[in-house]
XYZ file of C-alpha atoms in Angstrom:
748
model
C -54.731 -5.274 -99.863
C -51.314 -6.507 -98.739
C -49.796 -9.464 -100.555
C -48.444 -12.265 -98.357
C -44.797 -12.977 -99.126
C -43.682 -14.320 -95.753
C -44.102 -17.874 -96.997
C -41.269 -17.431 -99.459
C -37.723 -18.177 -98.332
C -34.742 -15.897 -98.839
C -32.462 -18.925 -99.331
C -31.394 -19.190 -95.716
C -28.105 -21.101 -95.730
C -26.315 -22.658 -92.717
C -23.749 -19.847 -93.006
C -26.452 -17.188 -92.709
C -27.942 -19.002 -89.703
C -24.511 -19.088 -88.040
C -23.973 -15.384 -88.758
C -27.206 -14.728 -86.865
C -25.929 -16.517 -83.754
C -28.348 -19.445 -83.918
C -27.179 -23.024 -83.431
C -28.351 -25.705 -85.899
C -30.632 -27.087 -83.173
C -32.130 -23.658 -82.529
C -32.719 -23.168 -86.242
C -34.570 -26.498 -86.325
C -36.825 -25.120 -83.590
C -37.408 -21.988 -85.682
C -38.582 -24.213 -88.521
C -40.903 -26.112 -86.166
C -42.305 -22.913 -84.676
C -43.009 -21.374 -88.078
C -43.927 -24.578 -89.896
C -41.787 -23.360 -92.787
C -38.497 -21.677 -93.573
C -38.175 -18.062 -92.414
C -37.241 -15.223 -94.680
C -34.316 -12.982 -93.761
C -36.451 -10.506 -91.784
C -37.968 -13.314 -89.747
C -34.574 -14.947 -89.182
C -33.183 -11.641 -87.924
C -36.084 -11.266 -85.515
C -35.623 -14.797 -84.176
C -31.875 -14.231 -83.839
C -32.205 -11.218 -81.555
C -35.163 -12.508 -79.548
C -33.400 -15.826 -78.976
C -30.036 -14.218 -78.218
C -28.631 -14.663 -74.740
C -29.005 -10.931 -74.177
C -32.772 -10.939 -74.796
C -33.921 -14.464 -73.910
C -31.689 -15.271 -70.879
C -31.684 -18.812 -72.242
C -28.768 -19.963 -70.050
C -29.898 -18.267 -66.843
C -33.716 -18.223 -66.885
C -34.053 -21.603 -65.186
C -31.929 -20.473 -62.228
C -33.247 -16.908 -62.014
C -36.668 -18.330 -61.151
C -35.256 -19.448 -57.785
C -34.558 -15.911 -56.560
C -36.884 -14.267 -53.995
C -38.796 -11.441 -55.647
C -41.699 -10.654 -53.330
C -42.304 -8.640 -50.165
C -45.225 -6.576 -48.838
C -43.577 -3.421 -50.223
C -42.883 -4.858 -53.696
C -45.388 -3.567 -56.247
C -43.781 -5.158 -59.315
C -40.897 -7.595 -59.509
C -38.917 -8.914 -62.505
C -40.638 -9.067 -65.880
C -41.303 -5.401 -66.569
C -38.924 -2.637 -67.633
C -37.902 -2.043 -63.998
C -38.800 -3.092 -60.455
C -41.234 -1.078 -58.331
C -41.399 -0.704 -54.548
C -43.779 1.177 -52.270
C -42.094 4.075 -50.443
C -45.199 5.417 -48.727
C -46.942 8.762 -48.583
C -46.022 11.666 -50.802
C -47.223 15.256 -51.053
C -50.927 16.071 -51.451
C -52.147 12.652 -50.374
C -50.274 10.725 -53.057
C -48.705 7.306 -52.608
C -45.195 7.094 -54.009
C -43.140 4.335 -55.579
C -39.437 3.962 -56.314
C -38.733 2.397 -59.706
C -35.227 1.147 -60.491
C -33.052 -1.216 -62.482
C -29.437 -1.944 -63.370
C -28.272 -3.030 -66.822
C -25.023 -3.861 -68.588
C -23.407 -2.234 -71.602
C -20.171 -4.195 -71.483
C -19.398 -5.230 -75.032
C -20.332 -1.874 -76.610
C -18.200 -0.022 -74.048
C -15.112 -2.093 -74.860
C -15.557 -1.482 -78.591
C -16.398 2.247 -78.369
C -16.096 3.383 -74.729
C -17.690 6.830 -74.903
C -20.811 5.897 -76.846
C -21.022 2.445 -75.259
C -21.156 3.898 -71.759
C -23.292 6.893 -72.745
C -25.967 4.768 -74.400
C -25.899 2.414 -71.424
C -26.947 5.349 -69.263
C -29.555 6.400 -71.813
C -31.063 2.930 -72.012
C -31.444 2.481 -68.273
C -32.974 5.942 -67.932
C -35.616 4.949 -70.488
C -36.366 1.705 -68.650
C -37.283 3.785 -65.611
C -39.169 6.729 -67.094
C -41.127 4.473 -69.448
C -42.942 3.272 -66.317
C -44.011 6.764 -65.330
C -41.145 7.670 -62.996
C -39.078 10.817 -63.087
C -35.444 9.665 -62.803
C -33.859 11.099 -59.632
C -30.478 9.360 -59.450
C -27.952 7.351 -61.436
C -25.318 4.942 -60.149
C -22.808 2.644 -61.805
C -20.460 -0.286 -61.297
C -17.336 -0.324 -63.477
C -14.618 -2.976 -63.874
C -11.412 -2.353 -65.793
C -8.246 -4.336 -66.477
C -4.681 -3.570 -65.440
C -3.885 0.151 -65.514
C -0.669 -0.658 -67.405
C -2.608 -2.423 -70.184
C -2.031 -0.369 -73.365
C -5.744 0.149 -74.007
C -6.943 0.668 -70.440
C -6.377 4.404 -70.016
C -8.337 5.046 -73.215
C -11.148 2.802 -71.994
C -11.342 4.422 -68.553
C -11.295 7.932 -69.989
C -13.939 7.099 -72.589
C -16.302 5.275 -70.241
C -16.152 7.919 -67.511
C -16.594 10.723 -70.045
C -19.517 8.865 -71.647
C -21.322 8.344 -68.342
C -20.774 11.962 -67.347
C -21.527 13.340 -70.791
C -24.917 11.623 -70.986
C -26.044 11.817 -67.359
C -24.960 15.416 -66.894
C -26.668 16.608 -70.070
C -29.933 14.817 -69.359
C -30.030 16.339 -65.871
C -29.979 13.294 -63.575
C -27.372 13.244 -60.782
C -24.874 10.392 -60.480
C -24.684 9.736 -56.738
C -23.074 6.314 -56.225
C -20.797 3.793 -57.857
C -17.748 1.594 -57.630
C -14.718 1.005 -59.833
C -12.437 -2.043 -59.758
C -9.235 -2.948 -61.602
C -8.107 -6.534 -62.269
C -6.230 -8.294 -65.087
C -9.283 -10.507 -65.685
C -11.010 -7.492 -67.289
C -8.153 -6.681 -69.704
C -10.078 -7.959 -72.718
C -13.634 -7.354 -71.548
C -14.468 -4.422 -69.303
C -17.789 -4.168 -67.480
C -20.020 -1.096 -67.533
C -23.156 -1.534 -65.409
C -25.534 1.424 -65.166
C -28.367 1.925 -62.679
C -31.199 4.459 -62.502
C -33.685 5.160 -59.720
C -36.890 7.104 -60.305
C -39.911 8.199 -58.266
C -43.532 7.896 -59.414
C -47.077 8.367 -58.204
C -48.427 4.863 -57.625
C -51.584 5.798 -59.532
C -49.512 6.832 -62.564
C -47.418 3.718 -63.159
C -47.353 2.417 -66.726
C -46.793 -1.127 -67.931
C -45.917 -2.710 -71.258
C -48.897 -4.994 -71.983
C -50.462 -4.078 -75.331
C -54.239 -4.538 -75.130
C -57.323 -3.416 -77.023
C -57.772 -4.784 -80.524
C -57.521 -1.918 -83.007
C -55.717 0.405 -80.611
C -53.089 2.468 -82.419
C -49.386 1.671 -81.974
C -47.248 4.793 -82.099
C -43.541 5.392 -82.472
C -42.031 8.399 -80.667
C -38.588 9.940 -80.173
C -35.663 9.926 -82.602
C -35.598 8.573 -86.113
C -34.331 5.058 -86.821
C -30.866 4.671 -88.317
C -28.485 1.860 -89.086
C -26.531 2.147 -85.812
C -26.670 -0.730 -83.367
C -27.951 -3.357 -85.793
C -27.300 -6.767 -84.236
C -26.190 -5.163 -80.963
C -28.068 -7.764 -78.917
C -26.500 -10.598 -80.887
C -23.033 -9.073 -80.515
C -23.585 -8.818 -76.749
C -24.279 -12.558 -76.649
C -20.914 -13.773 -77.968
C -17.284 -13.833 -76.918
C -14.920 -11.197 -78.252
C -12.614 -12.454 -80.978
C -9.903 -10.745 -82.998
C -12.457 -8.674 -84.947
C -13.433 -6.311 -82.125
C -12.894 -3.156 -84.177
C -15.046 -4.519 -86.995
C -17.981 -4.616 -84.556
C -17.945 -0.850 -84.060
C -21.058 -0.378 -86.291
C -23.061 -2.474 -83.814
C -22.548 0.211 -81.134
C -25.358 2.747 -80.862
C -24.910 6.515 -80.823
C -26.696 8.491 -78.108
C -28.042 12.039 -77.825
C -28.729 13.054 -74.213
C -30.453 16.273 -75.212
C -33.022 14.315 -77.204
C -33.374 11.958 -74.222
C -34.195 14.931 -71.981
C -36.895 16.036 -74.425
C -38.208 12.471 -74.564
C -38.446 12.271 -70.755
C -40.421 15.502 -70.558
C -42.708 14.617 -73.475
C -43.459 11.135 -72.082
C -44.158 12.450 -68.593
C -46.452 15.132 -70.047
C -48.423 12.529 -72.003
C -48.488 10.252 -68.954
C -50.297 12.995 -67.055
C -53.242 12.415 -69.423
C -55.306 9.245 -69.852
C -54.052 8.493 -73.353
C -51.551 5.666 -72.805
C -52.561 1.996 -72.728
C -49.005 0.596 -72.763
C -45.484 1.875 -73.274
C -42.131 0.218 -73.894
C -38.572 1.442 -74.373
C -36.838 0.403 -77.592
C -33.710 -1.030 -75.980
C -31.783 -4.148 -76.982
C -33.155 -5.415 -80.309
C -35.018 -2.121 -80.756
C -38.384 -2.236 -82.463
C -38.342 -6.048 -82.452
C -38.091 -6.588 -78.704
C -40.404 -3.701 -77.808
C -43.086 -4.909 -80.192
C -42.785 -8.581 -79.210
C -42.749 -7.848 -75.465
C -45.757 -5.542 -75.610
C -47.832 -7.988 -77.641
C -46.740 -11.003 -75.574
C -47.425 -9.289 -72.240
C -50.855 -8.259 -73.468
C -51.638 -11.693 -74.956
C -52.336 -9.891 -78.215
C -50.914 -9.541 -81.696
C -49.220 -6.666 -83.478
C -49.401 -5.393 -87.060
C -46.843 -2.781 -88.138
C -46.571 -0.737 -91.331
C -42.824 -0.457 -91.858
C -43.265 2.342 -94.385
C -44.543 4.518 -91.523
C -41.412 4.086 -89.331
C -39.504 7.404 -89.165
C -36.050 6.755 -90.690
C -33.074 9.076 -90.882
C -31.322 7.167 -93.681
C -32.460 6.488 -97.229
C -33.480 3.049 -98.366
C -33.676 1.322 -94.997
C -35.081 -2.194 -95.235
C -37.535 -3.804 -92.783
C -34.648 -6.002 -91.598
C -32.608 -2.918 -90.692
C -35.549 -1.087 -89.130
C -36.496 -4.022 -86.899
C -32.958 -4.743 -85.706
C -31.656 -1.187 -85.348
C -30.832 -0.100 -81.802
C -30.916 3.625 -82.496
C -31.332 5.463 -79.231
C -34.012 7.689 -77.664
C -37.032 5.823 -79.078
C -40.235 4.499 -77.465
C -43.201 2.420 -78.588
C -46.682 3.139 -77.222
C -50.222 1.852 -77.476
C -52.720 4.711 -77.224
C -56.433 4.843 -76.669
C -58.328 5.445 -79.932
C -58.824 9.106 -80.695
C -55.843 10.265 -78.585
C -53.395 10.321 -81.484
C -53.742 14.011 -82.370
C -53.321 15.174 -78.784
C -50.278 12.939 -78.299
C -48.760 14.040 -81.604
C -49.083 17.682 -80.562
C -47.157 17.007 -77.338
C -44.274 15.228 -79.065
C -44.012 17.758 -81.871
C -43.941 20.547 -79.261
C -40.852 18.827 -77.824
C -39.417 18.525 -81.373
C -39.640 14.734 -81.446
C -40.898 12.356 -84.102
C -44.376 10.913 -83.703
C -45.908 8.362 -86.053
C -48.770 5.887 -85.953
C -47.074 2.740 -87.286
C -49.576 -0.021 -86.585
C -52.310 -1.459 -84.428
C -52.989 -4.100 -81.818
C -54.571 -7.294 -83.189
C -55.983 -10.493 -81.720
C -53.845 -12.812 -83.875
C -50.985 -13.360 -81.396
C -48.707 -12.903 -84.407
C -46.180 -10.225 -85.268
C -47.048 -9.136 -88.789
C -44.950 -6.593 -90.694
C -46.048 -4.928 -93.905
C -43.722 -3.076 -96.304
C -44.474 -1.678 -99.752
C -47.827 -3.436 -99.745
C -46.393 -6.856 -98.958
C -46.294 -8.939 -95.771
C -42.584 -9.331 -95.069
C -42.914 -11.040 -91.687
C -45.582 -13.196 -90.055
C -44.378 -14.881 -86.864
C -46.483 -16.465 -84.107
C -45.477 -14.859 -80.803
C -45.435 -18.119 -78.846
C -42.313 -19.547 -80.513
C -40.709 -16.107 -80.519
C -41.091 -15.294 -76.830
C -42.533 -17.867 -74.443
C -41.011 -20.790 -76.345
C -37.544 -19.248 -76.643
C -34.761 -21.714 -75.771
C -34.171 -22.416 -72.089
C -31.099 -24.419 -71.194
C -30.164 -26.212 -68.008
C -26.494 -26.160 -68.825
C -24.158 -28.525 -66.954
C -22.225 -27.038 -64.064
C -19.654 -28.179 -61.528
C -20.516 -28.935 -57.931
C -19.096 -26.603 -55.303
C -16.371 -29.120 -54.517
C -15.495 -29.704 -58.182
C -15.472 -25.956 -58.811
C -13.040 -25.403 -55.942
C -10.724 -28.026 -57.439
C -10.969 -26.315 -60.837
C -10.394 -22.787 -59.488
C -7.114 -23.869 -57.828
C -7.146 -21.008 -55.305
C -4.012 -21.511 -53.234
C -4.448 -21.948 -49.471
C -3.534 -18.930 -47.406
C -0.753 -20.612 -45.439
C 1.389 -18.744 -42.951
C 1.367 -14.956 -43.161
C 4.233 -12.971 -41.706
C 3.299 -9.997 -39.553
C 3.659 -6.545 -41.052
C 6.605 -4.600 -39.674
C 5.358 -1.277 -41.037
C 1.622 -0.849 -40.453
C 1.419 2.780 -41.580
C 3.647 2.069 -44.576
C 1.318 -0.744 -45.634
C -1.653 1.567 -45.146
C -0.146 4.227 -47.424
C 0.626 1.635 -50.120
C -2.935 0.382 -49.953
C -4.479 3.843 -50.130
C -2.335 4.549 -53.212
C -3.255 1.267 -54.939
C -5.737 1.129 -57.844
C -8.012 -0.952 -55.604
C -8.452 1.678 -52.872
C -7.271 4.993 -54.308
C -9.613 7.987 -54.337
C -12.147 7.935 -57.183
C -12.395 11.728 -57.125
C -10.999 11.933 -60.666
C -14.039 9.918 -61.749
C -16.614 11.528 -59.461
C -15.700 15.088 -60.433
C -16.761 14.325 -64.021
C -20.283 13.459 -62.883
C -22.801 16.104 -61.871
C -23.983 14.806 -58.506
C -25.969 17.901 -57.528
C -28.280 18.582 -60.473
C -31.874 18.576 -59.251
C -30.828 19.975 -55.857
C -32.004 16.874 -53.970
C -28.681 15.095 -53.443
C -27.806 14.765 -49.754
C -24.772 12.491 -49.859
C -22.294 10.979 -52.330
C -19.024 9.167 -51.901
C -19.815 7.392 -48.620
C -21.356 3.994 -48.093
C -24.403 4.990 -50.156
C -25.615 7.908 -52.219
C -28.693 9.633 -50.782
C -31.305 11.764 -52.574
C -34.379 13.466 -51.142
C -37.804 12.404 -52.295
C -38.973 15.804 -53.447
C -41.732 17.368 -51.394
C -41.303 14.965 -48.458
C -38.977 14.296 -45.517
C -38.031 10.962 -47.074
C -34.822 10.083 -48.855
C -33.702 7.155 -50.999
C -30.308 5.569 -50.373
C -28.545 3.840 -53.286
C -25.462 1.616 -53.382
C -23.666 -0.696 -55.817
C -21.591 -3.596 -54.486
C -19.691 -6.732 -55.422
C -16.279 -8.251 -54.577
C -15.511 -10.376 -57.654
C -12.371 -11.924 -56.145
C -14.549 -13.383 -53.370
C -16.995 -14.765 -55.948
C -14.189 -16.407 -57.907
C -12.765 -18.050 -54.776
C -16.205 -19.164 -53.530
C -19.225 -18.278 -55.694
C -21.738 -19.149 -52.965
C -20.125 -17.048 -50.207
C -19.261 -14.321 -52.711
C -22.887 -14.095 -53.822
C -24.028 -13.857 -50.190
C -21.397 -11.198 -49.486
C -22.475 -8.950 -52.355
C -26.033 -8.795 -50.998
C -24.854 -8.445 -47.390
C -22.529 -5.556 -48.203
C -25.304 -3.684 -50.001
C -27.496 -4.242 -46.937
C -24.754 -2.891 -44.645
C -24.033 0.117 -46.823
C -27.672 1.207 -46.856
C -27.977 0.653 -43.102
C -24.821 2.711 -42.506
C -26.541 5.912 -43.674
C -29.742 5.137 -41.752
C -31.789 3.627 -44.577
C -33.992 0.551 -44.283
C -32.906 -1.752 -47.123
C -35.925 -2.510 -49.312
C -34.936 -4.212 -52.550
C -32.203 -5.185 -54.961
C -31.521 -4.935 -58.666
C -28.593 -6.776 -60.158
C -26.309 -7.147 -63.142
C -25.051 -10.723 -63.432
C -21.805 -10.530 -65.399
C -20.190 -13.876 -66.204
C -18.151 -15.502 -68.965
C -19.155 -18.332 -71.328
C -22.028 -20.361 -69.768
C -21.273 -23.286 -72.041
C -18.235 -23.975 -69.846
C -19.354 -25.972 -66.754
C -16.962 -24.086 -64.464
C -18.441 -20.733 -65.538
C -21.982 -22.029 -65.195
C -21.008 -23.179 -61.692
C -20.016 -19.606 -60.837
C -23.422 -18.342 -61.967
C -25.512 -21.060 -60.305
C -23.725 -21.021 -56.940
C -23.550 -17.211 -56.820
C -27.320 -17.084 -57.401
C -27.801 -19.615 -54.599
C -25.798 -17.411 -52.241
C -27.612 -14.269 -53.337
C -30.989 -15.931 -52.880
C -30.137 -17.170 -49.390
C -28.959 -13.688 -48.369
C -32.007 -11.948 -49.821
C -34.352 -14.270 -47.937
C -32.499 -13.892 -44.643
C -32.349 -10.089 -44.909
C -35.885 -9.471 -46.321
C -34.180 -7.848 -49.285
C -35.903 -9.154 -52.469
C -34.623 -8.842 -56.039
C -37.099 -6.875 -58.147
C -35.228 -6.312 -61.412
C -31.970 -7.055 -63.126
C -29.972 -8.042 -66.141
C -27.774 -10.963 -67.187
C -24.636 -10.395 -69.262
C -22.828 -13.558 -70.357
C -19.964 -14.384 -72.728
C -17.775 -11.740 -71.103
C -14.466 -13.119 -72.235
C -12.015 -12.418 -74.985
C -10.063 -14.699 -77.249
C -8.067 -11.683 -78.338
C -6.090 -11.498 -75.084
C -4.285 -14.774 -75.550
C -6.172 -18.033 -75.600
C -9.374 -17.104 -73.838
C -9.615 -14.667 -70.972
C -12.705 -14.842 -68.777
C -13.733 -12.052 -66.438
C -14.015 -12.704 -62.740
C -17.604 -13.696 -61.899
C -19.228 -10.346 -61.139
C -22.817 -10.354 -59.841
C -23.059 -6.595 -59.323
C -25.732 -5.595 -56.800
C -27.695 -2.358 -56.771
C -29.414 -1.807 -53.438
C -32.140 0.731 -52.608
C -33.273 1.734 -49.126
C -35.582 4.309 -47.549
C -34.861 6.944 -44.901
C -38.147 8.175 -43.416
C -36.638 11.451 -42.161
C -33.504 12.586 -43.941
C -32.613 14.887 -41.041
C -31.499 11.704 -39.263
C -29.115 10.614 -42.029
C -25.458 10.249 -41.075
C -22.272 9.914 -43.132
C -19.007 7.997 -42.821
C -17.015 11.131 -41.870
C -15.568 11.770 -38.434
C -17.501 14.829 -37.244
C -15.934 15.830 -33.903
C -12.842 15.308 -31.784
C -12.948 13.297 -28.574
C -15.551 10.758 -29.724
C -15.206 7.029 -29.166
C -14.549 4.862 -32.220
C -16.302 1.508 -31.839
C -16.013 -1.623 -33.936
C -19.331 -3.496 -33.892
C -19.227 -7.082 -35.050
C -16.641 -9.754 -34.376
C -13.841 -10.872 -36.657
C -10.778 -12.983 -35.936
C -8.971 -11.345 -38.833
C -9.687 -12.940 -42.216
C -6.823 -12.200 -44.625
C -7.824 -14.661 -47.346
C -8.638 -12.786 -50.597
C -7.967 -9.471 -48.805
C -6.755 -6.281 -50.427
C -3.800 -6.254 -48.017
C -2.677 -9.666 -49.267
C -3.097 -8.616 -52.893
C -1.483 -5.167 -52.610
C 1.371 -5.893 -50.212
C 2.197 -9.461 -51.242
C 0.757 -9.750 -54.768
C -1.271 -12.813 -53.788
C -4.937 -13.754 -54.264
C -4.924 -16.762 -51.977
C -7.168 -18.259 -49.341
C -10.881 -18.652 -48.853
C -13.367 -15.813 -49.282
C -14.591 -14.485 -45.915
C -17.685 -16.342 -44.685
C -20.942 -14.428 -44.212
C -23.179 -14.938 -41.158
C -26.535 -13.625 -42.337
C -28.095 -13.599 -38.874
C -25.278 -11.326 -37.681
C -25.683 -9.121 -40.765
C -29.376 -8.632 -40.040
C -28.847 -7.857 -36.343
C -26.043 -5.442 -37.199
C -28.132 -3.574 -39.759
C -31.127 -3.317 -37.441
C -28.973 -2.106 -34.532
C -27.151 0.547 -36.527
C -30.387 1.880 -37.991
C -31.884 2.119 -34.494
C -28.805 3.913 -33.146
C -28.920 6.396 -36.030
C -32.651 7.060 -35.585
C -32.109 7.658 -31.852
C -29.170 9.990 -32.477
C -26.749 7.818 -30.490
C -24.019 7.613 -33.144
C -22.565 10.399 -35.285
C -20.894 8.420 -38.093
C -20.925 4.871 -39.425
C -18.836 3.058 -42.006
C -19.022 -0.469 -43.350
C -15.828 -2.500 -42.905
C -15.056 -4.091 -46.262
C -12.091 -3.793 -48.663
C -8.913 -3.199 -46.704
C -10.358 -3.998 -43.287
C -10.828 -1.762 -40.227
C -7.690 0.367 -40.623
C -8.557 1.384 -44.177
C -12.127 2.183 -43.069
C -10.795 4.380 -40.240
C -8.436 6.142 -42.665
C -11.367 6.826 -45.011
C -13.420 8.266 -42.146
C -10.501 10.476 -41.113
C -9.855 11.767 -44.647
C -13.550 12.487 -45.181
C -13.886 14.464 -41.943
C -10.426 16.006 -41.681
C -10.128 14.618 -38.152
C -7.648 11.939 -37.107
C -7.847 9.164 -34.534
C -5.715 7.721 -31.762
C -6.133 3.954 -32.002
C -5.651 1.562 -29.133
C -5.561 -1.789 -30.849
C -4.358 -4.520 -28.491
C -0.850 -5.839 -29.025
C -1.072 -9.315 -30.442
C 0.692 -11.719 -32.723
C -2.097 -11.136 -35.235
C -2.059 -7.352 -35.425
C -1.957 -7.424 -39.238
C -5.086 -9.592 -39.419
C -6.868 -7.423 -36.844
C -6.153 -4.252 -38.825
C -6.470 -5.448 -42.426
C -8.709 -8.530 -42.179
C -11.919 -8.409 -44.205
C -14.271 -10.309 -41.889
C -17.881 -9.579 -42.775
C -20.733 -8.287 -40.589
C -18.800 -5.368 -39.088
C -19.297 -1.622 -38.840
C -17.238 1.226 -37.392
C -19.210 3.920 -35.568
C -18.382 7.065 -33.608
C -20.271 8.043 -30.477
C -20.231 9.909 -27.191
C -22.995 7.697 -25.806
C -21.666 5.138 -23.289
C -24.687 2.873 -23.768
C -23.883 1.904 -27.362
C -21.714 -1.060 -26.364
C -24.497 -2.279 -24.074
C -26.993 -1.950 -26.916
C -24.709 -3.968 -29.179
C -24.280 -6.677 -26.594
C -28.045 -6.812 -26.066
C -28.353 -7.412 -29.809
C -25.892 -10.299 -29.442
C -23.186 -8.378 -31.260
C -19.590 -8.002 -30.199
C -18.503 -4.368 -29.758
C -15.192 -2.915 -28.655
C -13.541 0.476 -28.419
C -10.716 0.796 -30.929
C -9.824 4.444 -30.473
C -10.730 8.089 -30.011
C -11.142 10.750 -32.684
C -8.779 13.710 -32.725
C -5.480 14.982 -34.059
C -4.161 15.377 -37.562
C -3.606 11.738 -38.445
C -3.899 8.087 -37.522
C -1.785 7.058 -34.543
C -1.389 3.388 -33.716
C 1.042 1.552 -31.454
C 3.730 4.211 -31.689
C 3.322 4.738 -35.455
C 1.685 7.792 -36.995
C 0.552 8.820 -40.463
C -0.938 12.238 -41.178
C -4.241 12.861 -42.930
C -2.290 14.924 -45.455
C -0.058 11.950 -46.285
C -3.096 9.676 -46.559
C -4.851 12.107 -48.896
C -1.748 12.504 -51.047
C -1.361 8.745 -51.309
C -5.058 8.300 -52.064
C -5.034 10.932 -54.810
C -1.756 9.806 -56.381
C -2.952 6.883 -58.502
C -5.364 8.732 -60.790
C -3.281 11.929 -60.701
C -0.166 10.124 -61.903
C -2.005 7.896 -64.370
C -4.087 10.627 -65.973
C -1.599 13.513 -65.685
C -1.633 15.714 -68.788
C -4.061 13.366 -70.470
C -6.887 15.064 -72.308
C -10.276 13.438 -72.175
């Protein structure tokens, strides 16, 4: 019979409370919730469950305002990943796409290879724990200035980590974006996304039910790596960054591959009641979430937890974030069959506890109760703050974005274009992409364009995937920037012929205790929500990463507000998919969508003049929806041969990208005007470039109440405009030069 020792205190001092990331007020609430002082194990469990990373205590109030439902949404936020209906599959099945994006920012700055690698591993587990086979990965990366002394090391490590894990586990990386800005010098962002496909009848959830049902631990053994990772991810960086290296987990993609196959094999049986990935906060969060979701309790025997190090304490076991581990609730009597499957795949399997009806988390070790916490205070009653934030007007005054003012016309259009294509902002990402296996699985149809596209195996369907955000827009105007991030994802999916279905997100912001930072988060969410409602594009999963700033870079350096968006869309017949490459000479190049030439916050202004001035471009959501619907119709009817979203760099950069991709140039006939620079490089939203030989396309655009105009004809070996010419070869050399010169002779 176990002896109860949870009532005894381990002399919890204010210093120990502070080390665990809890405020004095939060600790008072711990005392109220328990009705006594916690011991060290219990304090550690409260600290990770109440951390920003796990509890979303600064964002939860505002996240509730986002639209999360649609007829095709099977499961929205609250589970490991979001689920959408993608229709019929082979042999009469109904299929679902399951996907999510998560951050691994702080670990990747401290130890870039393992930080990025385990970010990929964690998001893969979130998806396959629900019964889906992962079919594609994507990412969104933000780095500081290339000349920063640490940045090359960080870029090399992160890219190698993403490739090293994803390639080994056998899931293609098909989409992504990479930005550079001084605001990320002291705190890079690594956001990883996974998309999987499942049979709708074989979807698994995390609610632990059935009193007496066995709780089993599967996967790798528990070690001391990653302890307090969730707490570390909920604080600013100080001067002690290197000292935090032990809080970064170590991943093994080969074990992850075995874990995927073993889980999917067990899922094909009727043995599983509930299943949960051990992600942030490890065994603590997985156990608490399963019991809370099932309105049950949980009793664990810590002596039964498989450990790879001698003398591990319950505190270490509960807070470890060792990788490649899962927690399951099985039906009684299924243990032996399940154990056989996991041992066949050379993975640990152990029955470590059972489901109870106590609504408590109880931990037993060496015959003693070392933890007894009611789940209400731990989960549902976790802190929720409505932190103060600036109004839109007050934020604008704080941000001090200079007005655009007068802009002199460019005297060298093609020279500006070459400088832009060679800039870190727009240069080719081939150096990155070539380190990712995009073809494993043999279902990848497109990478490197507006969206990655993968076939849904055994069908004519395909899933389109994109990641988008323009942080400089969000800084200048959080509301319009939030709208723009959603709208661009919608456009990118439409550009390949996919119907946009749903969004996942990674909300990366700095310290929410600063009203100006909280204003960025609140107003960006308002803009995102408005766009999602207008475009029928609900948010079904996501992640919040706060405290992304560093005191180590000189007095407090906050990242740009970065609400990264992961969009997923469906192509019913992938034979109709198009790309952003020019495909034939003699076709008409049309610009659909009107723009007077918005140079505020543009890449041209930043690259050519070194300025980040002016307002962010406004977003007309009604235009965005009509544009997306029109382009998808034109693609389905075979009336256009290529399409490309106009975004960073404006129309001329988009045309150059289409020419480089297809190896075919274009003769442009832009009208002479006093605002030629704005017409060519302006970043007005709601626009798409298309190529066609069908004379009715302009009429179709006009009927959809969209402006459309001919801007040129495909052909030749370069871009010709108003007497100036630049060859495709020169564009490609400029585009490739940044990474080539930066990484030359640098070993990974």
